């Protein structure tokens, strides 16, 4: 079942771009397995990211294998976002 996560961190945009670049390098420029859509932008808190995955398991694997190692490689401490909204998608319209 498709899965969506909406996350927000109190980070500046430049830091987000460094993390995003580290993840892209680790992936060799390819999309991670099961990834459908990635949206990111500035918010009142800092950075908001919306990701759509084929399954929740794909999202967890990406976090464990790519996102957290990228954050750590840049000298940051990985941790939970300030806000996190997750849900399994039951209706899709295009």
Short mmCIF file of C-alpha atoms in Angstrom, two decimals:
data_model
loop_
_atom_site.label_atom_id
_atom_site.label_comp_id
_atom_site.label_asym_id
_atom_site.label_seq_id
_atom_site.Cartn_x
_atom_site.Cartn_y
_atom_site.Cartn_z
CA UNK A 1 0.00 0.00 0.00
CA UNK A 2 1.43 3.45 -0.85
CA UNK A 3 2.79 5.39 2.10
CA UNK A 4 3.28 9.14 2.63
CA UNK A 5 5.48 10.94 5.13
CA UNK A 6 5.43 14.69 5.76
CA UNK A 7 8.38 15.82 7.87
CA UNK A 8 9.62 19.15 9.14
CA UNK A 9 13.00 20.07 10.68
CA UNK A 10 14.38 23.29 12.18
CA UNK A 11 17.24 23.32 9.66
CA UNK A 12 18.33 26.02 7.25
CA UNK A 13 17.91 25.44 3.53
CA UNK A 14 21.65 25.23 2.86
CA UNK A 15 22.00 22.38 5.36
CA UNK A 16 19.11 20.57 3.69
CA UNK A 17 20.80 20.93 0.31
CA UNK A 18 24.04 19.45 1.69
CA UNK A 19 22.15 16.46 3.10
CA UNK A 20 20.17 16.04 -0.13
CA UNK A 21 23.41 16.10 -2.14
CA UNK A 22 25.02 13.48 0.14
CA UNK A 23 22.00 11.21 -0.30
CA UNK A 24 22.04 11.64 -4.08
CA UNK A 25 25.75 10.81 -4.21
CA UNK A 26 25.18 7.67 -2.11
CA UNK A 27 22.44 6.62 -4.51
CA UNK A 28 24.62 7.31 -7.55
CA UNK A 29 22.01 9.75 -8.85
CA UNK A 30 19.33 7.05 -9.03
CA UNK A 31 16.00 7.10 -7.25
CA UNK A 32 15.82 4.86 -4.19
CA UNK A 33 13.87 1.63 -4.52
CA UNK A 34 10.15 2.19 -4.07
CA UNK A 35 10.32 5.98 -4.16
CA UNK A 36 7.45 7.65 -6.02
CA UNK A 37 7.70 11.39 -5.26
CA UNK A 38 9.90 13.81 -3.28
CA UNK A 39 8.96 17.41 -2.51
CA UNK A 40 11.01 19.77 -0.35
CA UNK A 41 10.80 23.43 0.51
CA UNK A 42 11.30 26.08 3.13
CA UNK A 43 8.76 26.40 5.94
CA UNK A 44 8.19 28.55 9.03
CA UNK A 45 10.01 25.89 11.06
CA UNK A 46 12.87 25.39 8.59
CA UNK A 47 12.50 22.65 5.98
CA UNK A 48 9.46 20.57 5.07
CA UNK A 49 9.76 17.33 3.07
CA UNK A 50 6.97 15.24 1.58
CA UNK A 51 7.79 11.76 0.31
CA UNK A 52 5.55 9.18 -1.32
CA UNK A 53 6.69 5.55 -1.29
CA UNK A 54 5.33 2.32 -2.74
CA UNK A 55 5.32 0.90 0.80
CA UNK A 56 6.23 1.92 4.34
CA UNK A 57 9.02 -0.67 4.22
CA UNK A 58 10.67 1.18 1.32
CA UNK A 59 10.67 4.38 3.39
CA UNK A 60 12.20 2.67 6.41
CA UNK A 61 14.90 1.04 4.28
CA UNK A 62 15.77 4.41 2.69
CA UNK A 63 16.02 6.09 6.11
CA UNK A 64 18.23 3.32 7.50
CA UNK A 65 20.47 2.82 4.45
CA UNK A 66 20.77 6.33 2.98
CA UNK A 67 19.23 9.24 4.91
CA UNK A 68 20.68 8.64 8.37
CA UNK A 69 24.16 7.69 7.07
CA UNK A 70 24.20 10.86 4.92
CA UNK A 71 23.29 13.02 7.92
CA UNK A 72 25.97 11.35 10.04
CA UNK A 73 28.61 11.70 7.29
CA UNK A 74 28.15 15.47 7.41
CA UNK A 75 28.69 15.58 11.17
CA UNK A 76 25.06 15.98 12.14
CA UNK A 77 23.18 13.82 14.63
CA UNK A 78 20.29 11.99 12.95
CA UNK A 79 17.07 12.28 14.85
CA UNK A 80 13.35 12.46 14.42
CA UNK A 81 11.82 15.44 12.65
CA UNK A 82 10.13 18.19 14.66
CA UNK A 83 6.84 17.16 13.13
CA UNK A 84 5.97 13.95 11.36
CA UNK A 85 2.72 13.01 9.67
CA UNK A 86 2.49 9.53 8.18
CA UNK A 87 -0.32 7.67 6.51
CA UNK A 88 -1.07 4.76 4.23
CA UNK A 89 -2.72 5.96 1.02
CA UNK A 90 -6.16 4.52 0.40
CA UNK A 91 -7.39 6.79 -2.42
CA UNK A 92 -5.35 8.18 -5.34
CA UNK A 93 -6.66 10.58 -7.98
CA UNK A 94 -4.62 12.21 -10.72
#
